[in-house]
PDB file of C-alpha atoms and ligand atoms in Angstrom:
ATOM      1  CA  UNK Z   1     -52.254   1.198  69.847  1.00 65.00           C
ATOM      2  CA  UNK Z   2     -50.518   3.612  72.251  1.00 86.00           C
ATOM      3  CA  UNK Z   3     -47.569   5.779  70.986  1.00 94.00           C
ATOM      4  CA  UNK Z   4     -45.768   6.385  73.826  1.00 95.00           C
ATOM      5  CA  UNK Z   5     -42.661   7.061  71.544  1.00 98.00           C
ATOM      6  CA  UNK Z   6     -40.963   7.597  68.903  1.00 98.00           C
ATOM      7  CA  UNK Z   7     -40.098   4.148  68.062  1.00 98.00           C
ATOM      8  CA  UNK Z   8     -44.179   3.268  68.573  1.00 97.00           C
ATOM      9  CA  UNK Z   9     -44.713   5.744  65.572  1.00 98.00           C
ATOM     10  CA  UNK Z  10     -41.766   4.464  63.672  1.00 98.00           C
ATOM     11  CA  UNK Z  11     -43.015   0.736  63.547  1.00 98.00           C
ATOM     12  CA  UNK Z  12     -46.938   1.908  63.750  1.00 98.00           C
ATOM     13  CA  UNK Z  13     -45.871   3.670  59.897  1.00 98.00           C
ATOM     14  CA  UNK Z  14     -43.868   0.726  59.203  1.00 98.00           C
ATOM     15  CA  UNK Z  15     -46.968  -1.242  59.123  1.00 98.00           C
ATOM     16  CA  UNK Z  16     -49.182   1.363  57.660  1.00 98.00           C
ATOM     17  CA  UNK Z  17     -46.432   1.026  54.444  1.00 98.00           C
ATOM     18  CA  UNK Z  18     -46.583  -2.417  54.963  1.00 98.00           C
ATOM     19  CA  UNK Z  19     -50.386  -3.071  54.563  1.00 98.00           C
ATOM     20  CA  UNK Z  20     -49.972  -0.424  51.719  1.00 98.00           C
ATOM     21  CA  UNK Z  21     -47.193  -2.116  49.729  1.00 98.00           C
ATOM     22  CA  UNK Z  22     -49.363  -5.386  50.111  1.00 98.00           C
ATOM     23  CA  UNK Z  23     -52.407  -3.390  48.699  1.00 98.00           C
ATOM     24  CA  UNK Z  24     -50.432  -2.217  45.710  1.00 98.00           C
ATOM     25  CA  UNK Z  25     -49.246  -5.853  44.887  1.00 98.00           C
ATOM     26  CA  UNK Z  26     -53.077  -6.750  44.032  1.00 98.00           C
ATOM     27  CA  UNK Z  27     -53.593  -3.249  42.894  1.00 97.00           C
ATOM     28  CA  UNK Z  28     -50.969  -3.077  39.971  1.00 98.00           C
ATOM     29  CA  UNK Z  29     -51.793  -6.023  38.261  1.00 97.00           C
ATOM     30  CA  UNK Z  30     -55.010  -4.106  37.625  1.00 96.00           C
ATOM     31  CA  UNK Z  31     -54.068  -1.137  36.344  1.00 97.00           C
ATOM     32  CA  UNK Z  32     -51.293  -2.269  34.139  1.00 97.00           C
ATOM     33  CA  UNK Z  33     -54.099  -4.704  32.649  1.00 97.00           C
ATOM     34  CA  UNK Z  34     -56.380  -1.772  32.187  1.00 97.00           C
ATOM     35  CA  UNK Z  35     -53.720   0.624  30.609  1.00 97.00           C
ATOM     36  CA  UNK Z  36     -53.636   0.108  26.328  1.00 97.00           C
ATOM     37  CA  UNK Z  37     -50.301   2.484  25.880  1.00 97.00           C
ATOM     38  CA  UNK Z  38     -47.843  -0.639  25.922  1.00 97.00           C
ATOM     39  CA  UNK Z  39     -45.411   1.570  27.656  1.00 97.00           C
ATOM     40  CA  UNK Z  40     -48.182   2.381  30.679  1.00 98.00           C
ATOM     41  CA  UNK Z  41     -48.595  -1.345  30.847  1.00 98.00           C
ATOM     42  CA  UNK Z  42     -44.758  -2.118  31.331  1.00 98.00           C
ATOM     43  CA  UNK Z  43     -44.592   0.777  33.543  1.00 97.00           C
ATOM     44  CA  UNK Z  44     -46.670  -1.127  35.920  1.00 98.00           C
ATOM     45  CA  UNK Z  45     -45.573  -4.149  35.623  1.00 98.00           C
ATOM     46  CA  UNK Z  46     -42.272  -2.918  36.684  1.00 98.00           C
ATOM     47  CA  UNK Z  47     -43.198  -1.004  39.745  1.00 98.00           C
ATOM     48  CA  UNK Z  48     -45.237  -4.474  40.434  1.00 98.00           C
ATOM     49  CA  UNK Z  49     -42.021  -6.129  40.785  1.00 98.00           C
ATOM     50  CA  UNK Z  50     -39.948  -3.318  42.584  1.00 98.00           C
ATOM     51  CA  UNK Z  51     -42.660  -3.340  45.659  1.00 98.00           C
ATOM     52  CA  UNK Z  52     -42.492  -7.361  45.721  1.00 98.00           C
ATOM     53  CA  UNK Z  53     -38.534  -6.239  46.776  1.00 98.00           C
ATOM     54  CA  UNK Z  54     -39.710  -3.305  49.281  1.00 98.00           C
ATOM     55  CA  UNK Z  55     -42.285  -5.307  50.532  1.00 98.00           C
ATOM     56  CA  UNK Z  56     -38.928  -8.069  51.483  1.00 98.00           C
ATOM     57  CA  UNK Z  57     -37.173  -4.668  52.314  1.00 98.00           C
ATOM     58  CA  UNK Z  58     -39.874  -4.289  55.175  1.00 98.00           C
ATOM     59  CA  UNK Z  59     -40.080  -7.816  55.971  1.00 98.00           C
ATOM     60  CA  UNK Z  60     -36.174  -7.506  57.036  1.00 98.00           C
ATOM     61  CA  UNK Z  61     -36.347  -4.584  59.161  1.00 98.00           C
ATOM     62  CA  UNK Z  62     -39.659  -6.115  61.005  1.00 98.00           C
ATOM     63  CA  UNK Z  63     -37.082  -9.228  61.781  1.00 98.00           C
ATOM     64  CA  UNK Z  64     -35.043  -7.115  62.998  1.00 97.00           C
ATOM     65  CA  UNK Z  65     -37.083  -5.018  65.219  1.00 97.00           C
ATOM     66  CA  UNK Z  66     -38.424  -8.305  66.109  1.00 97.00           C
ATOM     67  CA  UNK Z  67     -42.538  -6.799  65.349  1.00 97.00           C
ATOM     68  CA  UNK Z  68     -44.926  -8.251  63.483  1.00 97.00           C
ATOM     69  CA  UNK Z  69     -45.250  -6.795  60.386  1.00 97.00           C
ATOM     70  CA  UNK Z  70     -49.096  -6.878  60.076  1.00 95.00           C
ATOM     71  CA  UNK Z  71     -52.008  -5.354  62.539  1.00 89.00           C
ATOM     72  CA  UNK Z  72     -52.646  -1.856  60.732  1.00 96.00           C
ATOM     73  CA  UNK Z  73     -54.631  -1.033  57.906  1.00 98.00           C
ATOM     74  CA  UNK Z  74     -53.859   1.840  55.442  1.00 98.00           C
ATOM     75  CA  UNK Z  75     -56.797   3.665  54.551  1.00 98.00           C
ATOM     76  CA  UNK Z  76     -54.977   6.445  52.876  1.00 98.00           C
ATOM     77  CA  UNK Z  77     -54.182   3.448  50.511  1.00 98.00           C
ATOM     78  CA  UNK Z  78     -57.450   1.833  50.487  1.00 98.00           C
ATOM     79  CA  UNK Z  79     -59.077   4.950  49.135  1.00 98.00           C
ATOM     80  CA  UNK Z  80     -56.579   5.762  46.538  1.00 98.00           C
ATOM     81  CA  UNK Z  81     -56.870   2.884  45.271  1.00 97.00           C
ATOM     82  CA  UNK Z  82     -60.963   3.028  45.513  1.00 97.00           C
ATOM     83  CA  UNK Z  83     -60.467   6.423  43.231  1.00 96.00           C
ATOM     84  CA  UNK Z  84     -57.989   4.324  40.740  1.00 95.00           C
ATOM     85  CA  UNK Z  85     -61.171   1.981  40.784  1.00 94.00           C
ATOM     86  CA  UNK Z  86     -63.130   4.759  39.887  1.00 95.00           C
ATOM     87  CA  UNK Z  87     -61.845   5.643  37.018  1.00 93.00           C
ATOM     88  CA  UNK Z  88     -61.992   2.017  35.414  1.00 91.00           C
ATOM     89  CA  UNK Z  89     -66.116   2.105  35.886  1.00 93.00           C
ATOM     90  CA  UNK Z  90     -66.072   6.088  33.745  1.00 92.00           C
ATOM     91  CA  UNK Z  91     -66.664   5.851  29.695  1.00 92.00           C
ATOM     92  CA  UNK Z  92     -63.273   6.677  29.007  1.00 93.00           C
ATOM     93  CA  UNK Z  93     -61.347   7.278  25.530  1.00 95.00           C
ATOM     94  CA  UNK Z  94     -58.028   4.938  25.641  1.00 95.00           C
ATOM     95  CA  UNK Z  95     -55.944   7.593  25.942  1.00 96.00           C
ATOM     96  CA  UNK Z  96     -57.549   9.395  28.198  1.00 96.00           C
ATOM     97  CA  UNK Z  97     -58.284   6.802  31.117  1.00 97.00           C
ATOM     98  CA  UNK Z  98     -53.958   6.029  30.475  1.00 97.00           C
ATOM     99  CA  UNK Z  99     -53.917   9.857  31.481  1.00 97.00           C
ATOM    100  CA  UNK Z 100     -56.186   9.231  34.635  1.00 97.00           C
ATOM    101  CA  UNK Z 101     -54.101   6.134  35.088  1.00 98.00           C
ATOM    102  CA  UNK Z 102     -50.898   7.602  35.560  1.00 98.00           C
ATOM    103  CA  UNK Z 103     -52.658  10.961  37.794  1.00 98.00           C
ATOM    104  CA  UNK Z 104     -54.292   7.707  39.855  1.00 98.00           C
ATOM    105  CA  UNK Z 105     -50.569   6.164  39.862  1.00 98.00           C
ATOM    106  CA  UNK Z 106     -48.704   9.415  40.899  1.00 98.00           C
ATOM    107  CA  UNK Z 107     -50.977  10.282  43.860  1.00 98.00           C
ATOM    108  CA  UNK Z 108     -49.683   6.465  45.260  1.00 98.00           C
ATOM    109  CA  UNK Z 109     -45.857   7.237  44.712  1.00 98.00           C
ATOM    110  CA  UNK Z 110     -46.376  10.615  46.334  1.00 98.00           C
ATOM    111  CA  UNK Z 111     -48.015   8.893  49.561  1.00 98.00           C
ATOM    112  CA  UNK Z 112     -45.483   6.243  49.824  1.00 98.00           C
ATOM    113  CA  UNK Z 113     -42.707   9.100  49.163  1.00 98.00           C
ATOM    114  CA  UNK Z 114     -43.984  11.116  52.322  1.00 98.00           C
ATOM    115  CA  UNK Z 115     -44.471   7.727  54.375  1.00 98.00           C
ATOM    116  CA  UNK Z 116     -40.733   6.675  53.954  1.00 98.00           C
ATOM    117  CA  UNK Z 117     -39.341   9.640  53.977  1.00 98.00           C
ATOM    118  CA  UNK Z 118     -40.970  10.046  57.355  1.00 98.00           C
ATOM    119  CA  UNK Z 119     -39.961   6.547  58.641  1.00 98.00           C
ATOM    120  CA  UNK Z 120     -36.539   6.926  56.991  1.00 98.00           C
ATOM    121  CA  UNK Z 121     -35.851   9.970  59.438  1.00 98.00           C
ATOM    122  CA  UNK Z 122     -37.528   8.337  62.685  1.00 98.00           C
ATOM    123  CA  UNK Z 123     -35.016   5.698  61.576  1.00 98.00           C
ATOM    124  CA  UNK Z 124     -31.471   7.247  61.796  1.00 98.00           C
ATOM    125  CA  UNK Z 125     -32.707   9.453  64.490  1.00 98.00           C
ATOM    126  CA  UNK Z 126     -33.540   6.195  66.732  1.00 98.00           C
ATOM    127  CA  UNK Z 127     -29.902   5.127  65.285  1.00 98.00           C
ATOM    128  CA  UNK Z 128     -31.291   1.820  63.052  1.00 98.00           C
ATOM    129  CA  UNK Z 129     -28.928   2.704  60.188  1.00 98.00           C
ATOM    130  CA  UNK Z 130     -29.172  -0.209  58.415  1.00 98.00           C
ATOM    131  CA  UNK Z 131     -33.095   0.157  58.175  1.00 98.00           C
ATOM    132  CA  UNK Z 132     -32.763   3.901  57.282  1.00 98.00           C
ATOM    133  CA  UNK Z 133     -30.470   3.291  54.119  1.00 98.00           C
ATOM    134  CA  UNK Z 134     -33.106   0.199  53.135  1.00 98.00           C
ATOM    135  CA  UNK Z 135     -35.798   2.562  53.356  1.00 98.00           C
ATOM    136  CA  UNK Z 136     -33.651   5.351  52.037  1.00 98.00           C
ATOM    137  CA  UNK Z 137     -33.649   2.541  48.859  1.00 98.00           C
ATOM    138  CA  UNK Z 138     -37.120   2.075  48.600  1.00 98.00           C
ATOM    139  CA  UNK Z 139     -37.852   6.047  49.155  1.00 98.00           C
ATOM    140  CA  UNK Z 140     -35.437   6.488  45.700  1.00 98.00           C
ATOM    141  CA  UNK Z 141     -37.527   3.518  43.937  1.00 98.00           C
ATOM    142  CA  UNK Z 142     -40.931   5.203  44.301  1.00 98.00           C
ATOM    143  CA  UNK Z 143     -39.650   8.440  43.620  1.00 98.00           C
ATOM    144  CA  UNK Z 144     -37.899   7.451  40.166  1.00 98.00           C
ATOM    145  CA  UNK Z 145     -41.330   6.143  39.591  1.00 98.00           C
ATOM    146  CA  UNK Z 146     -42.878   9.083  39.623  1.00 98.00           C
ATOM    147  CA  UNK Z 147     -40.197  10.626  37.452  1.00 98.00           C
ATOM    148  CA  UNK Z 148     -40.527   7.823  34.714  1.00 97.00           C
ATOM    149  CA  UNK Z 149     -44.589   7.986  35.039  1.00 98.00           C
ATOM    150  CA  UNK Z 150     -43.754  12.088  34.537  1.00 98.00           C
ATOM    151  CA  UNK Z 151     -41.690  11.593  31.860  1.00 98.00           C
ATOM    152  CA  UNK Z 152     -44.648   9.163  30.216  1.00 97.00           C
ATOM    153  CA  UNK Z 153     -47.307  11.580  30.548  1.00 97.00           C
ATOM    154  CA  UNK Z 154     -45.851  14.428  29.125  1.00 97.00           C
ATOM    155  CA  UNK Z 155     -44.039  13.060  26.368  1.00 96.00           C
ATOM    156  CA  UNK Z 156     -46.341  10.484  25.252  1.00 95.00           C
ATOM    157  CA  UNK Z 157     -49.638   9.746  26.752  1.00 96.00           C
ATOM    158  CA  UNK Z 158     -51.151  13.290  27.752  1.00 96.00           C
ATOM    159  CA  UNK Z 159     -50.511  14.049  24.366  1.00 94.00           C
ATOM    160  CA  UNK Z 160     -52.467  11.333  23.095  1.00 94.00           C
ATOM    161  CA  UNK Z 161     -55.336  12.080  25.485  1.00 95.00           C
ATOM    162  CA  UNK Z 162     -55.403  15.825  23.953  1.00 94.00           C
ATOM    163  CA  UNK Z 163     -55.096  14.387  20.925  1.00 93.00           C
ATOM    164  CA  UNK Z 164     -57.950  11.962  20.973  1.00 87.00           C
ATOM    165  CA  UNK Z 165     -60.396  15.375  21.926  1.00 75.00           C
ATOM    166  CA  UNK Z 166     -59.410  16.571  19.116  1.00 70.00           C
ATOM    167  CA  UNK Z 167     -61.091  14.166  16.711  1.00 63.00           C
ATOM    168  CA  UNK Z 168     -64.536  15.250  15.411  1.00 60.00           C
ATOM    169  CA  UNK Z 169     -66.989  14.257  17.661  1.00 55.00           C
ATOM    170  CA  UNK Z 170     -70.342  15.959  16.153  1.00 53.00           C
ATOM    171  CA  UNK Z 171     -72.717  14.314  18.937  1.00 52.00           C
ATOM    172  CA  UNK Z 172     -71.162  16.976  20.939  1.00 48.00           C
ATOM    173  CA  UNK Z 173     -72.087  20.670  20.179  1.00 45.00           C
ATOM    174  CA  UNK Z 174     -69.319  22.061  21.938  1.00 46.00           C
ATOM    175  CA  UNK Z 175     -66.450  20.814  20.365  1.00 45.00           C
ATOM    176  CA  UNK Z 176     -66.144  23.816  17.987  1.00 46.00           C
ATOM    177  CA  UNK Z 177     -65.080  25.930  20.393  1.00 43.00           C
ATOM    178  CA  UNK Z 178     -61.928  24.225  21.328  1.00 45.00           C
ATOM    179  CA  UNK Z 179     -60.435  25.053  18.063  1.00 43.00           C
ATOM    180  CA  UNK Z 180     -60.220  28.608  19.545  1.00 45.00           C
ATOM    181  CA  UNK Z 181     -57.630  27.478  22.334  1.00 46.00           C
ATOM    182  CA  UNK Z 182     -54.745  27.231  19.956  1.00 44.00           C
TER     183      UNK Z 182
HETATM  184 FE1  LIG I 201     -43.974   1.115  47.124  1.00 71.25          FE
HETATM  185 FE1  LIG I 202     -51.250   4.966  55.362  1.00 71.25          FE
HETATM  186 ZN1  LIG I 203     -49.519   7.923  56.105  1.00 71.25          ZN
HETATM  187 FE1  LIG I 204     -44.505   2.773  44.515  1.00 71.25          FE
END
């Protein structure tokens, strides 16, 4: 791949976004199964159905550009999504792994937030307006995902996570000394 351009970097991240949205559509269905807070889970499920529309969002500005959408692999993508994996295989309380679910999920939104709001730039500069507000769209999607997933953890399921080290566990000797924190 040569980048000779500007436009060669605009549609080389176009398809790194692309290969990521298409990661996250296997991806999601995943975590939202793994999640137990009901709320996590519909979380999920939600965001699962706003990147089927970005993922269309992409496949109209490809048209349009007249590129193929595919050829690139995100592996900033691939290995977020390895650490989400991660977490799944730990011996985690409920609570907790919804915690690590929603750090996992957060550390997505912020990648795709810096890859559109990159592209959305190379796009009005290179004067494809229609593309920039589309990706300007998708850009406001992930980050009111973040906000709601923000809004989740520290209302509701961080709370349970502390919460659920707070119940006597007298396997481990350490425990008294959290008492001493509040
Ligand atoms: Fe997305
Ligand atoms: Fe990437
Ligand atoms: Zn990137
Ligand atoms: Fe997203």
């Amino acid at each position: 791949m040569s980048l000779g351009s500007l436009h060669d970097l605009y549609v080389e991240e176009l398809r790194d976004l692309y290969n990521a949205e298409n990661q996250l559509l296997k991806a999601l269905p995943k975590m939202a199964k793994a999640a137990s807070d009901p709320r996590l889970q519909a979380a999920f499920e939600e965001h699962l159905e706003v990147t089927r529309g970005q993922v269309d969002r992409l496949d109209r500005i490809f048209k349009e550009l007249g590129e193929r959408a595919t050829g690139k692999k995100c592996v900033a993508m691939e290995g977020l999504i390895e650490e989400g994996k991660e977490l799944l295989e730990e011996d985690a309380e409920p609570a907790v792994l919804d915690a690590a679910l929603i750090s996992a999920a957060q550390k997505v939104e912020h990648y795709e937030m810096a890859g559109y709001g990159c592209v959305r730039t190379y796009a009005r500069l290179l004067g494809y307006e229609a593309a920039a507000r589309l990706l300007q769209e998708t850009l406001d999607e992930e980050g009111e995902a973040d906000h709601m997933l923000t809004e989740l953890a520290e209302t509701v399921i961080n709370v349970e996570a502390e919460e659920e080290g707070d119940e006597p566990a007298p396997k481990r000797g350490k425990r008294q000394k959290a008492g001493t924190r509040r």
